[in-house]
mmCIF file of C-alpha atoms in Angstrom:
data_model
loop_
_atom_site.group_PDB
_atom_site.id
_atom_site.type_symbol
_atom_site.label_atom_id
_atom_site.label_comp_id
_atom_site.label_asym_id
_atom_site.label_seq_id
_atom_site.Cartn_x
_atom_site.Cartn_y
_atom_site.Cartn_z
ATOM 1 C CA MET A 21 -25.103 138.659 76.099
ATOM 2 C CA SER A 22 -23.189 141.315 78.030
ATOM 3 C CA ILE A 23 -25.358 143.113 80.555
ATOM 4 C CA LEU A 24 -24.612 146.409 82.273
ATOM 5 C CA VAL A 25 -26.285 147.058 85.612
ATOM 6 C CA VAL A 26 -26.539 150.822 85.990
ATOM 7 C CA VAL A 27 -26.786 151.972 89.589
ATOM 8 C CA PRO A 28 -27.531 155.691 89.813
ATOM 9 C CA ALA A 29 -26.669 156.958 93.284
ATOM 10 C CA LEU A 30 -26.975 160.276 95.079
ATOM 11 C CA ASN A 31 -25.680 160.296 98.639
ATOM 12 C CA GLU A 32 -26.274 156.607 99.286
ATOM 13 C CA GLU A 33 -23.300 155.825 101.522
ATOM 14 C CA ASP A 34 -25.627 153.937 103.867
ATOM 15 C CA ASN A 35 -27.184 151.798 101.148
ATOM 16 C CA ILE A 36 -24.610 151.347 98.403
ATOM 17 C CA THR A 37 -22.688 148.505 100.065
ATOM 18 C CA GLY A 38 -25.876 146.506 100.507
ATOM 19 C CA VAL A 39 -26.892 147.169 96.910
ATOM 20 C CA ILE A 40 -23.531 146.070 95.516
ATOM 21 C CA ASN A 41 -23.454 142.967 97.721
ATOM 22 C CA ASP A 42 -26.982 142.080 96.605
ATOM 23 C CA LEU A 43 -25.954 142.357 92.948
ATOM 24 C CA THR A 44 -22.705 140.419 93.233
ATOM 25 C CA ALA A 45 -24.463 137.670 95.156
ATOM 26 C CA ASN A 46 -27.701 137.409 93.198
ATOM 27 C CA PHE A 47 -26.812 138.660 89.708
ATOM 28 C CA PRO A 48 -23.122 137.991 89.097
ATOM 29 C CA HIS A 49 -23.495 137.911 85.279
ATOM 30 C CA GLY A 50 -23.916 141.662 85.086
ATOM 31 C CA ASP A 51 -21.187 144.297 85.025
ATOM 32 C CA ILE A 52 -21.987 146.885 87.668
ATOM 33 C CA LEU A 53 -21.579 150.581 86.907
ATOM 34 C CA VAL A 54 -22.373 153.042 89.671
ATOM 35 C CA ILE A 55 -23.229 156.543 88.508
ATOM 36 C CA ASN A 56 -22.322 158.956 91.263
ATOM 37 C CA ASP A 57 -24.659 161.879 90.619
ATOM 38 C CA GLY A 58 -22.698 164.527 92.488
ATOM 39 C CA SER A 59 -22.818 162.958 95.938
ATOM 40 C CA ASN A 60 -21.060 164.816 98.705
ATOM 41 C CA ASP A 61 -20.857 161.843 101.045
ATOM 42 C CA GLY A 62 -18.831 158.642 100.983
ATOM 43 C CA THR A 63 -20.781 156.934 98.169
ATOM 44 C CA SER A 64 -17.922 157.192 95.663
ATOM 45 C CA GLU A 65 -15.209 156.204 98.109
ATOM 46 C CA ILE A 66 -17.088 153.135 99.331
ATOM 47 C CA THR A 67 -17.833 152.018 95.771
ATOM 48 C CA LYS A 68 -14.171 152.358 94.762
ATOM 49 C CA LYS A 69 -13.028 150.466 97.866
ATOM 50 C CA LEU A 70 -15.312 147.601 96.825
ATOM 51 C CA GLY A 71 -13.589 147.588 93.430
ATOM 52 C CA ILE A 72 -16.743 148.468 91.519
ATOM 53 C CA ASN A 73 -16.723 150.490 88.294
ATOM 54 C CA ILE A 74 -17.956 154.044 88.890
ATOM 55 C CA ILE A 75 -18.541 157.254 86.986
ATOM 56 C CA ASP A 76 -18.340 160.378 89.144
ATOM 57 C CA LEU A 77 -20.358 163.122 87.490
ATOM 58 C CA PRO A 78 -18.875 166.647 87.878
ATOM 59 C CA TYR A 79 -22.175 167.904 89.267
ATOM 60 C CA ASN A 80 -25.691 166.682 89.967
ATOM 61 C CA LEU A 81 -27.711 166.007 86.815
ATOM 62 C CA GLY A 82 -30.717 164.304 88.364
ATOM 63 C CA ILE A 83 -31.887 160.748 87.778
ATOM 64 C CA GLY A 84 -32.557 161.511 84.102
ATOM 65 C CA GLY A 85 -29.055 162.727 83.359
ATOM 66 C CA ALA A 86 -27.487 160.039 85.539
ATOM 67 C CA MET A 87 -29.330 157.175 83.805
ATOM 68 C CA GLN A 88 -28.533 158.653 80.409
ATOM 69 C CA THR A 89 -24.857 158.532 81.361
ATOM 70 C CA GLY A 90 -25.376 154.823 81.955
ATOM 71 C CA PHE A 91 -27.005 154.467 78.530
ATOM 72 C CA LEU A 92 -24.132 156.343 76.890
ATOM 73 C CA TYR A 93 -21.639 154.014 78.540
ATOM 74 C CA ALA A 94 -23.622 150.910 77.618
ATOM 75 C CA HIS A 95 -23.877 152.098 74.028
ATOM 76 C CA LYS A 96 -20.232 153.094 73.647
ATOM 77 C CA MET A 97 -19.033 149.860 75.255
ATOM 78 C CA GLY A 98 -21.349 147.730 73.118
ATOM 79 C CA TYR A 99 -23.436 146.113 75.827
ATOM 80 C CA GLY A 100 -26.319 143.895 74.776
ATOM 81 C CA ALA A 101 -28.617 145.148 77.503
ATOM 82 C CA ALA A 102 -28.720 147.551 80.423
ATOM 83 C CA ILE A 103 -30.576 147.208 83.709
ATOM 84 C CA GLN A 104 -31.587 150.138 85.898
ATOM 85 C CA PHE A 105 -31.042 149.297 89.553
ATOM 86 C CA ASP A 106 -31.611 152.033 92.131
ATOM 87 C CA GLY A 107 -28.866 152.791 94.611
ATOM 88 C CA ASP A 108 -31.225 153.130 97.543
ATOM 89 C CA GLY A 109 -31.853 149.430 98.005
ATOM 90 C CA GLN A 110 -35.482 149.300 96.880
ATOM 91 C CA HIS A 111 -34.706 147.066 93.927
ATOM 92 C CA LYS A 112 -33.820 143.411 94.541
ATOM 93 C CA ALA A 113 -31.216 141.577 92.448
ATOM 94 C CA ASP A 114 -33.014 138.226 92.555
ATOM 95 C CA GLN A 115 -35.872 139.863 90.627
ATOM 96 C CA ILE A 116 -33.621 140.602 87.644
ATOM 97 C CA ALA A 117 -34.099 137.055 86.417
ATOM 98 C CA GLY A 118 -37.780 137.842 85.958
ATOM 99 C CA LEU A 119 -36.939 140.843 83.760
ATOM 100 C CA LEU A 120 -34.430 138.851 81.723
ATOM 101 C CA GLU A 121 -36.847 136.004 81.165
ATOM 102 C CA SER A 122 -39.439 138.303 79.618
ATOM 103 C CA TYR A 123 -36.780 140.185 77.660
ATOM 104 C CA ASN A 124 -35.397 137.015 76.076
ATOM 105 C CA ALA A 125 -38.754 135.362 75.504
ATOM 106 C CA ASN A 126 -40.703 138.198 73.916
ATOM 107 C CA GLY A 127 -38.189 140.155 71.869
ATOM 108 C CA SER A 128 -39.087 143.272 73.813
ATOM 109 C CA ASP A 129 -36.926 146.373 73.826
ATOM 110 C CA LEU A 130 -37.922 147.486 77.292
ATOM 111 C CA VAL A 131 -39.225 145.418 80.203
ATOM 112 C CA VAL A 132 -40.613 147.135 83.299
ATOM 113 C CA GLY A 133 -40.715 145.427 86.675
ATOM 114 C CA SER A 134 -44.044 146.308 88.278
ATOM 115 C CA ARG A 135 -44.856 146.248 91.975
ATOM 116 C CA PHE A 136 -48.552 146.052 91.196
ATOM 117 C CA LEU A 137 -48.949 143.220 88.704
ATOM 118 C CA SER A 138 -49.105 140.429 91.244
ATOM 119 C CA GLU A 139 -51.617 140.962 94.001
ATOM 120 C CA GLU A 140 -48.940 141.053 96.712
ATOM 121 C CA GLY A 141 -50.237 143.513 99.250
ATOM 122 C CA PHE A 142 -48.237 146.657 98.816
ATOM 123 C CA SER A 143 -48.688 148.795 101.880
ATOM 124 C CA SER A 144 -49.230 152.368 100.887
ATOM 125 C CA SER A 145 -51.530 155.200 101.815
ATOM 126 C CA LYS A 146 -54.930 155.296 100.071
ATOM 127 C CA LEU A 147 -53.907 158.572 98.457
ATOM 128 C CA ARG A 148 -50.779 157.186 96.849
ATOM 129 C CA VAL A 149 -52.642 154.100 95.629
ATOM 130 C CA ALA A 150 -55.356 156.265 94.055
ATOM 131 C CA GLY A 151 -52.822 158.613 92.487
ATOM 132 C CA GLY A 152 -50.848 155.659 91.201
ATOM 133 C CA LYS A 153 -53.942 154.164 89.595
ATOM 134 C CA ILE A 154 -54.783 157.459 87.872
ATOM 135 C CA LEU A 155 -51.241 157.875 86.581
ATOM 136 C CA SER A 156 -51.068 154.314 85.316
ATOM 137 C CA SER A 157 -54.364 154.727 83.443
ATOM 138 C CA ILE A 158 -53.133 157.937 81.814
ATOM 139 C CA VAL A 159 -49.916 156.263 80.694
ATOM 140 C CA SER A 160 -51.667 153.070 79.613
ATOM 141 C CA TRP A 161 -54.113 155.076 77.502
ATOM 142 C CA THR A 162 -51.322 157.136 75.955
ATOM 143 C CA ILE A 163 -49.136 154.222 74.896
ATOM 144 C CA LYS A 164 -52.031 151.868 74.166
ATOM 145 C CA LYS A 165 -50.572 149.257 76.476
ATOM 146 C CA ARG A 166 -51.412 148.358 80.036
ATOM 147 C CA ILE A 167 -48.708 149.623 82.379
ATOM 148 C CA THR A 168 -49.444 149.229 86.068
ATOM 149 C CA ASP A 169 -46.265 150.766 87.461
ATOM 150 C CA PRO A 170 -45.119 153.633 85.217
ATOM 151 C CA THR A 171 -42.861 155.191 87.861
ATOM 152 C CA SER A 172 -40.882 152.001 88.403
ATOM 153 C CA GLY A 173 -37.240 152.441 87.541
ATOM 154 C CA PHE A 174 -36.577 148.701 87.725
ATOM 155 C CA ARG A 175 -36.160 147.971 84.026
ATOM 156 C CA ILE A 176 -34.123 146.213 81.413
ATOM 157 C CA TYR A 177 -33.301 148.039 78.193
ATOM 158 C CA GLY A 178 -32.293 146.351 74.932
ATOM 159 C CA LYS A 179 -29.803 147.639 72.380
ATOM 160 C CA LYS A 180 -32.334 149.738 70.479
ATOM 161 C CA ALA A 181 -33.599 151.323 73.696
ATOM 162 C CA ILE A 182 -30.047 151.968 74.894
ATOM 163 C CA GLU A 183 -29.113 153.757 71.693
ATOM 164 C CA PHE A 184 -32.325 155.771 71.625
ATOM 165 C CA PHE A 185 -32.110 156.903 75.244
ATOM 166 C CA SER A 186 -28.406 157.682 75.025
ATOM 167 C CA LEU A 187 -29.427 160.416 72.570
ATOM 168 C CA VAL A 188 -32.696 161.563 74.107
ATOM 169 C CA TYR A 189 -33.705 160.921 77.716
ATOM 170 C CA PRO A 190 -36.249 163.006 79.629
ATOM 171 C CA GLU A 191 -35.057 165.045 82.628
ATOM 172 C CA ASP A 192 -38.219 165.957 84.483
ATOM 173 C CA TYR A 193 -40.053 162.636 84.980
ATOM 174 C CA PRO A 194 -37.754 160.139 83.300
ATOM 175 C CA GLU A 195 -39.451 156.856 84.211
ATOM 176 C CA VAL A 196 -42.906 157.939 83.073
ATOM 177 C CA GLU A 197 -41.881 160.065 80.103
ATOM 178 C CA SER A 198 -39.481 157.475 78.733
ATOM 179 C CA LEU A 199 -42.377 155.044 78.296
ATOM 180 C CA VAL A 200 -44.225 157.562 76.122
ATOM 181 C CA LEU A 201 -41.098 158.322 74.086
ATOM 182 C CA ALA A 202 -40.237 154.637 73.722
ATOM 183 C CA HIS A 203 -43.729 154.009 72.397
ATOM 184 C CA LYS A 204 -43.319 156.853 69.892
ATOM 185 C CA LYS A 205 -40.040 155.360 68.751
ATOM 186 C CA GLY A 206 -41.804 152.064 68.163
ATOM 187 C CA LEU A 207 -40.031 150.097 70.883
ATOM 188 C CA GLU A 208 -41.710 147.003 72.305
ATOM 189 C CA ILE A 209 -42.625 147.529 75.947
ATOM 190 C CA GLN A 210 -43.414 144.671 78.307
ATOM 191 C CA GLU A 211 -44.279 144.588 81.999
ATOM 192 C CA VAL A 212 -43.601 141.800 84.489
ATOM 193 C CA PRO A 213 -44.312 141.500 88.214
ATOM 194 C CA SER A 214 -41.379 142.303 90.491
ATOM 195 C CA ARG A 215 -40.961 142.404 94.213
ATOM 196 C CA MET A 216 -39.357 145.527 95.636
ATOM 197 C CA GLY A 217 -38.301 146.660 99.073
ATOM 198 C CA PRO A 218 -40.374 149.094 101.112
ATOM 199 C CA ARG A 219 -39.631 152.801 101.168
ATOM 200 C CA ILE A 220 -36.406 153.411 103.048
ATOM 201 C CA ASN A 221 -37.450 156.598 104.746
ATOM 202 C CA GLY A 222 -40.727 155.485 106.327
ATOM 203 C CA LYS A 223 -43.800 157.463 105.386
ATOM 204 C CA SER A 224 -43.618 159.746 102.421
ATOM 205 C CA SER A 225 -44.724 163.295 103.104
ATOM 206 C CA ILE A 226 -46.928 163.854 100.076
ATOM 207 C CA SER A 227 -50.068 165.758 100.906
ATOM 208 C CA LEU A 228 -53.160 165.864 98.715
ATOM 209 C CA LEU A 229 -52.129 169.239 97.288
ATOM 210 C CA LYS A 230 -48.601 168.184 96.458
ATOM 211 C CA GLY A 231 -49.908 164.936 94.989
ATOM 212 C CA ALA A 232 -52.382 166.768 92.777
ATOM 213 C CA TYR A 233 -49.683 169.219 91.668
ATOM 214 C CA TYR A 234 -47.408 166.322 90.745
ATOM 215 C CA MET A 235 -50.203 164.596 88.803
ATOM 216 C CA ILE A 236 -50.892 167.762 86.791
ATOM 217 C CA LYS A 237 -47.235 168.297 85.991
ATOM 218 C CA VAL A 238 -46.669 164.694 84.949
ATOM 219 C CA SER A 239 -49.810 164.674 82.819
ATOM 220 C CA LEU A 240 -48.631 167.861 81.104
ATOM 221 C CA ALA A 241 -45.221 166.307 80.484
ATOM 222 C CA ILE A 242 -46.870 163.187 79.056
ATOM 223 C CA SER A 243 -49.080 165.214 76.702
ATOM 224 C CA VAL A 244 -46.147 167.287 75.489
ATOM 225 C CA ASP A 245 -44.073 164.140 74.928
ATOM 226 C CA SER A 246 -46.848 162.537 72.928
ATOM 227 C CA ILE A 247 -46.635 165.285 70.300
ATOM 228 C CA LYS A 248 -42.842 165.414 70.134
ATOM 229 C CA LYS A 249 -40.897 164.756 66.984
ATOM 230 C CA ILE A 250 -39.011 161.472 67.261
ATOM 231 C CA HIS A 251 -36.108 160.656 64.965
ATOM 232 C CA MET B 4 -57.414 192.031 68.738
ATOM 233 C CA THR B 5 -53.741 192.293 67.911
ATOM 234 C CA ALA B 6 -52.736 191.321 71.428
ATOM 235 C CA ILE B 7 -54.684 188.053 71.354
ATOM 236 C CA ALA B 8 -53.288 187.151 67.925
ATOM 237 C CA LEU B 9 -49.758 187.955 69.017
ATOM 238 C CA ASN B 10 -49.951 185.933 72.202
ATOM 239 C CA ALA B 11 -51.666 183.020 70.469
ATOM 240 C CA THR B 12 -48.805 183.027 67.962
ATOM 241 C CA ILE B 13 -46.224 183.034 70.735
ATOM 242 C CA PHE B 14 -48.014 180.160 72.458
ATOM 243 C CA LEU B 15 -48.098 178.067 69.280
ATOM 244 C CA VAL B 16 -44.496 178.868 68.366
ATOM 245 C CA VAL B 17 -43.335 177.803 71.850
ATOM 246 C CA ILE B 18 -45.294 174.535 71.642
ATOM 247 C CA GLU B 19 -43.782 173.816 68.223
ATOM 248 C CA LEU B 20 -40.265 174.548 69.479
ATOM 249 C CA ILE B 21 -40.803 172.095 72.353
ATOM 250 C CA ARG B 22 -42.125 169.564 69.877
ATOM 251 C CA ARG B 23 -38.946 169.837 67.826
ATOM 252 C CA ASN B 24 -36.788 169.487 70.942
ATOM 253 C CA ARG B 25 -35.356 172.969 70.464
ATOM 254 C CA LEU B 26 -36.831 174.346 73.653
ATOM 255 C CA LYS B 27 -36.825 172.464 76.953
ATOM 256 C CA GLU B 28 -40.079 172.263 78.877
ATOM 257 C CA ARG B 29 -38.666 173.856 81.992
ATOM 258 C CA TYR B 30 -37.723 177.019 80.082
ATOM 259 C CA SER B 31 -41.026 177.197 78.274
ATOM 260 C CA LEU B 32 -43.253 177.508 81.341
ATOM 261 C CA VAL B 33 -42.907 181.279 81.735
ATOM 262 C CA TRP B 34 -43.637 181.826 78.021
ATOM 263 C CA LEU B 35 -46.698 179.589 78.071
ATOM 264 C CA GLY B 36 -47.999 181.053 81.324
ATOM 265 C CA ALA B 37 -47.410 184.615 80.145
ATOM 266 C CA SER B 38 -49.042 184.206 76.744
ATOM 267 C CA VAL B 39 -52.127 182.508 78.191
ATOM 268 C CA THR B 40 -52.473 185.160 80.902
ATOM 269 C CA MET B 41 -52.060 187.923 78.334
ATOM 270 C CA ILE B 42 -54.792 186.422 76.145
ATOM 271 C CA VAL B 43 -57.142 186.376 79.112
ATOM 272 C CA PHE B 44 -56.315 189.972 79.990
ATOM 273 C CA SER B 45 -56.687 191.073 76.352
ATOM 274 C CA LEU B 46 -60.369 190.257 76.392
ATOM 275 C CA ARG B 47 -62.176 193.589 76.334
ATOM 276 C CA SER B 48 -64.374 192.842 79.352
ATOM 277 C CA VAL B 49 -61.574 191.555 81.534
ATOM 278 C CA LEU B 50 -59.207 194.315 80.498
ATOM 279 C CA HIS B 51 -61.565 197.143 81.225
ATOM 280 C CA SER B 52 -62.632 195.912 84.670
ATOM 281 C CA VAL B 53 -59.112 195.065 85.803
ATOM 282 C CA ALA B 54 -57.697 198.347 84.510
ATOM 283 C CA LYS B 55 -60.393 200.240 86.354
ATOM 284 C CA THR B 56 -59.693 198.331 89.596
ATOM 285 C CA VAL B 57 -55.980 199.018 89.398
ATOM 286 C CA GLY B 58 -56.660 202.662 88.603
ATOM 287 C CA ILE B 59 -55.347 202.873 85.038
ATOM 288 C CA HIS B 60 -57.278 205.280 82.879
ATOM 289 C CA TYR B 61 -56.430 203.961 79.439
ATOM 290 C CA PRO B 62 -56.996 200.180 79.371
ATOM 291 C CA PRO B 63 -54.398 199.288 76.714
ATOM 292 C CA SER B 64 -51.771 200.777 79.004
ATOM 293 C CA PHE B 65 -52.521 197.945 81.379
ATOM 294 C CA LEU B 66 -51.664 195.433 78.665
ATOM 295 C CA PHE B 67 -48.332 197.122 78.098
ATOM 296 C CA LEU B 68 -47.728 197.054 81.832
ATOM 297 C CA MET B 69 -48.445 193.304 81.967
ATOM 298 C CA ALA B 70 -46.201 192.654 78.980
ATOM 299 C CA ILE B 71 -43.346 194.588 80.583
ATOM 300 C CA LEU B 72 -43.913 192.713 83.836
ATOM 301 C CA PHE B 73 -43.715 189.345 82.084
ATOM 302 C CA LEU B 74 -40.599 190.312 80.188
ATOM 303 C CA THR B 75 -38.987 191.374 83.452
ATOM 304 C CA ILE B 76 -39.850 188.049 85.070
ATOM 305 C CA LEU B 77 -38.551 186.210 82.011
ATOM 306 C CA LEU B 78 -35.249 188.121 82.010
ATOM 307 C CA LEU B 79 -34.790 187.586 85.709
ATOM 308 C CA HIS B 80 -35.437 183.888 85.171
ATOM 309 C CA PHE B 81 -32.818 183.866 82.420
ATOM 310 C CA SER B 82 -30.317 185.541 84.723
ATOM 311 C CA THR B 83 -30.703 182.724 87.219
ATOM 312 C CA VAL B 84 -30.377 180.123 84.470
ATOM 313 C CA ILE B 85 -27.219 181.824 83.172
ATOM 314 C CA SER B 86 -25.820 181.918 86.690
ATOM 315 C CA SER B 87 -26.374 178.202 87.108
ATOM 316 C CA LEU B 88 -24.857 177.461 83.684
ATOM 317 C CA THR B 89 -21.833 179.585 84.565
ATOM 318 C CA GLU B 90 -21.302 177.571 87.725
ATOM 319 C CA GLN B 91 -21.638 174.272 85.863
ATOM 320 C CA ASN B 92 -19.261 175.533 83.173
ATOM 321 C CA LYS B 93 -16.701 176.348 85.808
ATOM 322 C CA ASN B 94 -17.022 172.842 87.259
ATOM 323 C CA LEU B 95 -16.534 171.287 83.828
ATOM 324 C CA ALA B 96 -13.484 173.471 83.123
ATOM 325 C CA GLN B 97 -11.917 172.415 86.400
ATOM 326 C CA GLU B 98 -12.679 168.741 85.703
ATOM 327 C CA ILE B 99 -11.046 169.037 82.287
ATOM 328 C CA GLY B 100 -8.019 170.672 83.843
ATOM 329 C CA MET B 101 -7.664 167.835 86.329
ATOM 330 C CA LEU B 102 -8.262 165.164 83.682
ATOM 331 C CA ARG B 103 -5.507 166.643 81.489
ATOM 332 C CA ASN B 104 -3.199 166.579 84.457
ATOM 333 C CA ARG B 105 -3.941 162.931 85.222
ATOM 334 C CA LEU B 106 -3.615 162.026 81.548
ATOM 335 C CA LYS B 107 -0.194 163.670 81.361
ATOM 336 C CA THR B 108 0.907 161.826 84.484
ATOM 337 C CA LEU B 109 -0.262 158.512 82.977
ATOM 338 C CA GLU B 110 1.463 159.230 79.647
ATOM 339 C CA ASN B 111 4.728 160.041 81.399
ATOM 340 C CA LYS B 112 4.422 156.873 83.462
ATOM 341 C CA ILE B 113 3.992 154.747 80.324
ATOM 342 C CA LEU B 114 6.911 156.500 78.568
ATOM 343 C CA GLN B 115 9.157 155.935 81.557
ATOM 344 C CA GLU B 116 8.308 152.279 81.845
ATOM 345 C CA SER B 117 8.901 151.562 78.136
#
């Protein structure tokens, strides 16, 4: 089965080499496609020098638009599956096997790699952990399936998911919203434990207010998505 | 009252348009916020006390004022959206121009080599 590893990247000149090396060393069966989402640093140049396939978008579309470009490519080129692999180095290539295993075994259309399924201590502020738990319960309730890491972009998408998302992919909160839309479309969603790297830029500056604001906005997006018309 | 019915209709129409993927969420926020606020202000009690505080003698005038204010905000918002679309359009046009150029160069190369 041909697999496309989509690596969306925005100004990742410091991380992209490591990401590509990780993939070529630990997941050589996948074809890598970097989506340069309007970077104004050396991301594109470095990728080309390494001989890796790249799409340079004319301007920044955001992670939603960038990933959708990957889906479009995967669909047009007839790939059997697509894997989302962040360009910042948080995702680890040796964890892809875990996604693939579940994908092949269960006939799922979408497998999410979760940081929270195994009880590996994930160091994070109490606030983020609490917010994460609330968000995951909202999503789990909405799609009637337990999802512990709805914001995780580390996923494998099957042919049906690729075709669906190449037509319709959310722009505001893609990772979370896509789960709701996938459920509406009737796609099989599975979650497996995955190990990921720590945050690159140390502590995240999300205060209680900002966190609450984000939660409200995401919840609103989820509720709107749950009443949308799906073709 | 008419105002409440009108704004409720707008609110529902906007929700339905979002549902049918004909209106993106980010462009619906002003409409939803405006219609909800207008419904609140259309309530007789709220309207009369607010109008009095602001110093408007005839309460319905305040509703018209609010409506005009919202429309102004909406139009200004649209102007910024149009500006951004214009910029993106320009970028796409330039990309197409460059792609045509590269395509032509490639075609000529192939013709020469055959």
